[in-house]
Amino acid sequence: MIEVADRLHSVEEYYFSRKLKEVNLLIASGKPVINLGIGSPDLQPPQKVVEALTEGLLSPNAHKYQSYQGLPELRQAISGFYKTHYDVNLSPNTEVLPLMGSKEGIMHISMAYLNKGDEVLIPNPGYPTYQSVTKLMEAKPVFYELDAANNWQPDFEDLERLDLTKVKLMWVNYPHMPTGTQPSASLFEELVAFAKKHNILVINDNPYSFILNDNPASILNVEGAKDVCLELNSLSKTFNMAGWRVGMVVGDNKYINDILKVKSNMDSGMFYGIQKGAIEALKCSSMWFATLNNVYRERRDLVWKLAEALNCTYDENATGLFVWAKLPLHIKAEEYIDLILKEKSIFLTPGTIFGSQGEGYIRFSLCAQTEDLHEAIRRVSS
Ligand SMILES: Cc1ncc(COP(=O)(O)O)c(C=O)c1O
């Protein structure tokens, strides 16, 4: 057998890829598992999005290779979306690059900027991909701790105490996953100042700003941010299009060109029909967001009840697609979720998969129907 590259020893199979095999075995053996683990929206995309995809299929150009930079109308729609919702001006020709999901952007950005041995600031708790991609690049993750006492915001005094000489990138993600915390009023400005002072590229990964949140915010709204910041965004959660794989990276033309250099060597454009659907999604009116959030609000009320039935506490001001809940003292997250899976057939995510700061917490997904949530409450209350 052929030996894998050394870099592959630095990462493990993604937690959900592993754990869902176990969950699926339980389901196959007849267990009625309620899955509140992964954040994969179960609701439908807007109808006009599906129609645009279907129509797109009939275009004579649909089956050709597509532009590496996406259709001009898609870049225009992304630019319009940023202006409408974040009050950020972006040139559709030079400051926007459509991606196949924001997750691939994490890899492309890392490939564009990291050399072996470079260091990367990564939130703990945070999305696990920042760490695994950094390791695949043979760069070094340097974790900055977030905690409830500081409302899950970076502590700049702590950051300044670090040796930052080798740090090239910093990942931030507000609204924050898994905690649902909003950026404080001054956070983005402080991040831009920090990035400029230390010559670090800060990337805000921003896929959750429209879920149960009335104040979508972009780091690019800060004066001068484009010199040192990029933003990733996604249609996965905002428009229930996770399986379509549409995201974007936006920022200064110099950075976009660097990333395009990587991306154009890796894929050959996004399917035409998907781009046509994405354009329609990005043009949705505020009615779409209101309807979507009515559903999530009702589900979140039930998840709060479920969390209470499990003696957990949570922050009512948190936003996003998840409820992040604190376990009673001394209970270990992974042991607890295994117990709940075994005894109640409910699958939850242990906070520890997001880093050591997630110990003592569990995460509930809102991607489940109200009937399932009622059933989950019944099971834990009986
Ligand atoms: C913080 C964060 N960033 C990025 C992603 C990836 O989203 P996409 O579907 O756009 O690749 C996720 C998905 O769960 C996420 O939670």
XYZ file of C-alpha atoms and ligand atoms in Angstrom:
398
model
C 0.000 0.000 0.000
C 1.092 3.553 -0.680
C 1.903 5.707 2.362
C -0.094 8.925 2.725
C 1.677 12.287 2.832
C 2.958 13.335 6.252
C 0.532 16.245 6.364
C -2.371 13.841 6.543
C -1.145 12.604 9.920
C -1.783 16.085 11.315
C -5.578 15.850 10.918
C -8.368 13.421 11.741
C -11.495 12.574 9.817
C -14.060 15.363 10.416
C -16.026 14.745 13.646
C -19.427 14.632 11.937
C -18.153 12.312 9.221
C -17.142 9.870 11.988
C -20.006 10.367 14.420
C -22.766 10.293 11.813
C -21.604 6.795 10.793
C -22.337 5.739 14.397
C -25.684 7.573 14.381
C -26.641 5.971 11.055
C -25.828 2.511 12.420
C -28.158 3.217 15.354
C -30.891 4.326 12.933
C -30.341 1.220 10.796
C -30.742 -0.919 13.911
C -34.182 0.652 14.458
C -33.403 3.424 16.978
C -35.587 6.526 16.385
C -32.677 8.984 16.581
C -33.540 12.692 16.538
C -30.597 14.494 14.964
C -29.923 17.884 16.546
C -26.244 17.681 15.658
C -25.342 19.168 12.328
C -26.470 22.564 10.989
C -27.790 21.446 7.624
C -30.958 23.463 6.853
C -33.949 21.180 6.239
C -36.144 24.007 4.879
C -36.562 24.671 1.149
C -34.775 27.438 -0.788
C -36.959 30.224 -2.240
C -39.190 28.872 -5.037
C -37.812 31.332 -7.604
C -34.320 29.967 -6.929
C -35.387 26.453 -7.864
C -37.159 27.818 -10.943
C -34.047 29.722 -12.050
C -31.964 26.549 -11.722
C -34.511 24.564 -13.720
C -34.665 27.209 -16.444
C -30.891 27.466 -16.447
C -30.679 23.777 -17.325
C -32.307 24.501 -20.677
C -29.811 27.176 -21.704
C -27.475 26.021 -24.496
C -24.554 27.334 -22.401
C -25.496 25.400 -19.286
C -23.228 22.441 -19.840
C -20.017 24.230 -20.779
C -17.166 25.091 -18.461
C -18.037 28.317 -16.683
C -15.909 31.349 -15.881
C -13.411 30.942 -13.031
C -14.769 34.181 -11.579
C -18.446 33.306 -11.966
C -21.033 34.979 -14.181
C -20.809 38.795 -14.193
C -24.505 38.859 -13.071
C -23.627 36.713 -10.057
C -20.818 39.035 -9.034
C -23.200 41.950 -9.563
C -25.807 40.256 -7.355
C -23.220 39.656 -4.609
C -22.156 43.289 -4.788
C -25.832 44.380 -4.590
C -26.432 42.051 -1.615
C -23.483 43.552 0.266
C -24.706 47.090 -0.425
C -28.296 46.354 0.606
C -27.622 44.348 3.741
C -24.231 45.518 5.030
C -23.887 48.955 3.406
C -20.552 47.872 1.922
C -19.488 48.974 -1.572
C -17.798 46.250 -3.614
C -16.755 46.391 -7.236
C -18.390 43.361 -8.878
C -15.484 43.112 -11.310
C -12.574 43.236 -8.929
C -13.645 42.745 -5.311
C -15.922 39.688 -5.463
C -15.104 36.029 -6.063
C -17.924 33.426 -5.949
C -16.924 30.185 -4.231
C -18.361 26.716 -3.910
C -19.296 27.302 -0.269
C -17.351 29.364 2.225
C -15.597 26.204 3.452
C -13.511 25.953 0.281
C -12.543 29.589 0.775
C -10.821 28.644 4.031
C -8.581 26.281 2.072
C -8.005 28.672 -0.851
C -7.067 31.578 1.421
C -4.749 29.372 3.445
C -3.081 28.059 0.281
C -2.677 31.573 -1.034
C -0.957 32.984 2.051
C 0.570 30.325 4.288
C 4.080 28.966 4.108
C 5.259 26.059 6.219
C 5.845 27.306 9.761
C 3.697 30.438 9.494
C 1.322 30.950 12.401
C -2.440 31.455 12.328
C -4.686 32.889 15.055
C -7.733 30.658 15.496
C -10.702 31.082 17.877
C -11.249 28.539 20.657
C -14.100 27.607 20.537
C -14.405 27.867 16.767
C -15.218 26.115 13.496
C -12.854 23.106 13.361
C -11.914 23.637 9.689
C -9.696 26.663 10.512
C -7.435 24.398 12.520
C -7.409 21.398 10.190
C -6.709 23.460 7.072
C -3.896 25.297 8.876
C -2.337 21.965 9.778
C -2.744 20.626 6.242
C -0.751 23.672 5.110
C 1.975 22.705 7.647
C 1.400 26.037 9.360
C 0.889 26.382 13.106
C -2.463 27.083 14.798
C -2.206 29.579 17.675
C -5.476 29.551 19.586
C -6.978 32.646 21.149
C -9.447 31.833 23.869
C -12.984 33.117 23.939
C -15.097 32.723 27.041
C -18.543 33.502 28.357
C -17.189 36.023 30.893
C -15.947 38.164 27.975
C -19.097 37.457 25.927
C -16.988 35.273 23.582
C -15.088 38.307 22.213
C -11.312 38.238 21.625
C -9.281 39.717 24.477
C -6.904 42.161 22.792
C -4.684 42.484 25.881
C -4.083 38.733 25.736
C -3.487 38.891 21.996
C -0.939 41.691 22.391
C 0.998 39.597 24.907
C 1.597 36.883 22.261
C 4.664 36.799 20.038
C 2.943 37.747 16.796
C 5.999 37.925 14.568
C 5.170 34.740 12.651
C 1.395 35.262 12.565
C 0.129 35.810 9.033
C -3.611 35.124 9.222
C -6.320 35.485 11.853
C -9.708 33.768 11.587
C -12.688 35.468 13.162
C -16.310 34.463 12.800
C -19.027 36.884 13.917
C -21.847 36.172 14.480
C -19.894 33.424 16.163
C -20.424 29.738 15.697
C -20.959 27.783 17.964
C -21.930 30.375 20.600
C -24.204 32.617 18.494
C -22.555 35.742 19.903
C -22.757 39.021 17.995
C -19.657 41.187 17.532
C -19.471 43.953 20.156
C -19.980 47.500 18.828
C -16.234 48.124 18.612
C -14.946 44.638 17.745
C -14.530 45.012 13.996
C -12.773 48.370 14.409
C -10.423 46.899 16.993
C -9.691 43.961 14.701
C -8.831 46.234 11.788
C -6.492 48.286 13.998
C -4.891 45.082 15.347
C -4.431 43.690 11.820
C -2.805 46.912 10.614
C -0.519 47.167 13.630
C 0.790 43.617 13.225
C 0.466 43.186 9.468
C -1.949 40.269 9.764
C -4.678 39.362 7.283
C -7.937 39.049 9.257
C -10.718 37.016 7.679
C -14.262 37.273 9.015
C -16.168 34.104 8.200
C -19.735 35.397 8.115
C -22.280 32.711 7.116
C -24.751 33.259 9.983
C -25.598 36.946 9.881
C -29.211 36.507 8.740
C -30.350 33.787 11.127
C -32.318 35.153 14.101
C -30.337 38.350 13.838
C -31.714 41.821 13.096
C -28.305 43.452 12.697
C -26.218 41.815 9.965
C -22.719 43.289 10.077
C -19.637 43.052 7.876
C -16.058 43.714 8.905
C -15.604 45.468 5.543
C -17.875 48.218 6.802
C -14.983 49.560 8.877
C -12.966 52.373 7.255
C -9.731 50.984 5.799
C -10.725 47.351 6.417
C -10.081 46.299 2.840
C -6.320 46.863 3.344
C -6.089 44.019 5.842
C -9.378 42.086 5.887
C -11.352 39.668 3.806
C -14.831 38.334 4.370
C -16.313 34.948 3.542
C -20.049 34.583 3.160
C -22.408 31.829 2.126
C -25.855 31.008 0.780
C -25.943 27.725 2.723
C -27.816 28.912 5.812
C -29.288 32.209 4.616
C -31.184 30.623 1.721
C -31.321 26.926 2.734
C -28.885 26.068 -0.038
C -26.181 24.133 1.829
C -26.055 21.347 -0.766
C -25.822 23.783 -3.678
C -22.362 24.869 -2.521
C -22.421 28.611 -3.100
C -20.383 31.084 -1.128
C -18.139 34.061 -1.763
C -14.994 35.837 -0.717
C -15.028 39.622 -0.887
C -12.325 42.215 -0.374
C -9.535 44.139 -2.049
C -8.690 43.260 -5.657
C -5.106 42.300 -4.772
C -6.311 39.618 -2.339
C -9.054 38.418 -4.685
C -6.464 37.923 -7.442
C -4.184 35.953 -5.108
C -7.076 33.639 -4.205
C -8.171 33.329 -7.831
C -4.670 32.127 -8.668
C -5.234 29.160 -6.323
C -8.875 28.557 -7.184
C -8.453 28.669 -10.965
C -5.934 25.866 -10.638
C -8.361 23.741 -8.632
C -11.798 23.916 -10.250
C -13.262 24.931 -13.575
C -16.188 27.110 -12.615
C -19.562 26.687 -10.932
C -22.469 24.995 -12.740
C -24.479 27.572 -14.733
C -27.885 26.640 -13.270
C -26.548 26.953 -9.729
C -25.242 30.423 -10.499
C -28.631 31.424 -11.947
C -30.363 30.167 -8.791
C -27.851 31.968 -6.563
C -28.502 35.263 -8.372
C -32.228 34.973 -7.581
C -31.523 34.100 -3.940
C -29.312 37.140 -3.450
C -32.105 39.379 -4.716
C -34.665 38.141 -2.129
C -36.581 40.838 -0.272
C -36.793 41.247 3.513
C -39.919 39.065 3.410
C -37.710 35.998 2.855
C -35.677 36.668 6.002
C -38.808 37.377 8.082
C -40.466 34.110 7.024
C -37.311 32.069 7.579
C -36.760 33.525 11.019
C -40.370 32.916 12.104
C -39.695 29.213 11.662
C -36.376 29.333 13.489
C -37.854 31.428 16.327
C -40.529 28.812 16.980
C -37.929 26.044 16.902
C -35.580 27.944 19.174
C -38.318 28.365 21.807
C -38.686 24.587 21.819
C -34.933 23.996 21.930
C -34.723 26.354 24.920
C -37.338 24.177 26.642
C -35.325 21.088 25.754
C -32.162 22.679 27.148
C -34.008 23.548 30.362
C -35.311 19.995 30.646
C -31.649 18.898 30.508
C -30.798 21.425 33.263
C -28.709 23.507 30.881
C -28.501 27.299 30.734
C -28.229 29.477 27.610
C -27.980 33.087 26.445
C -31.310 34.394 25.145
C -29.517 37.135 23.181
C -27.527 34.703 21.078
C -28.251 34.481 17.334
C -27.677 31.921 14.586
C -28.679 28.411 13.710
C -27.772 26.820 17.046
C -28.415 27.046 20.757
C -25.186 26.885 22.751
C -25.980 25.631 26.220
C -23.969 25.255 29.408
C -24.158 21.924 31.169
C -24.492 21.662 34.927
C -21.054 21.879 36.590
C -18.632 18.942 36.327
C -20.481 17.196 33.502
C -18.182 16.381 30.570
C -19.660 17.286 27.190
C -18.660 14.174 25.190
C -19.691 11.733 27.912
C -22.984 13.555 28.232
C -23.892 13.535 24.545
C -23.012 9.812 24.340
C -25.342 9.188 27.274
C -28.198 11.193 25.737
C -27.689 9.412 22.419
C -27.774 6.025 24.132
C -30.624 6.625 26.561
C -32.836 9.108 24.710
C -31.824 8.587 21.078
C -31.126 12.317 20.670
C -27.936 13.350 18.887
C -26.350 16.598 20.144
C -22.940 18.117 19.487
C -20.397 18.252 22.324
C -18.817 21.704 22.709
C -15.355 20.143 22.780
C -15.293 19.547 19.021
C -14.919 23.324 18.746
C -11.916 23.394 21.097
C -11.048 23.036 24.764
C -13.094 26.155 25.634
C -16.179 24.199 24.585
C -15.843 21.805 27.520
C -18.958 21.960 29.670
C -21.138 23.053 26.728
C -23.361 21.332 24.179
C -24.765 22.653 20.909
C -28.317 22.101 19.655
C -29.092 22.599 15.962
C -32.312 24.339 14.905
C -32.410 22.242 11.732
C -35.156 19.940 13.004
C -38.917 19.994 12.658
C -41.082 21.134 15.581
C -42.616 17.626 15.913
C -39.137 16.202 16.484
C -38.391 18.897 19.028
C -41.654 18.167 20.911
C -40.740 14.483 20.870
C -37.225 15.233 22.171
C -38.713 17.288 25.053
C -41.107 14.417 25.819
C -38.249 11.915 25.898
C -36.057 13.874 28.281
C -38.977 14.828 30.533
C -40.207 11.233 30.943
C -18.455 28.988 10.901
C -18.691 28.284 9.625
N -18.001 28.659 8.537
C -18.179 28.061 7.356
C -19.076 27.029 7.204
C -19.192 26.384 5.846
O -20.281 26.842 5.151
P -20.461 26.565 3.589
O -21.630 25.658 3.476
O -20.680 27.904 2.980
O -19.197 25.941 3.083
C -19.820 26.597 8.285
C -20.758 25.465 8.122
O -21.234 24.839 8.997
C -19.623 27.238 9.529
O -20.317 26.869 10.618
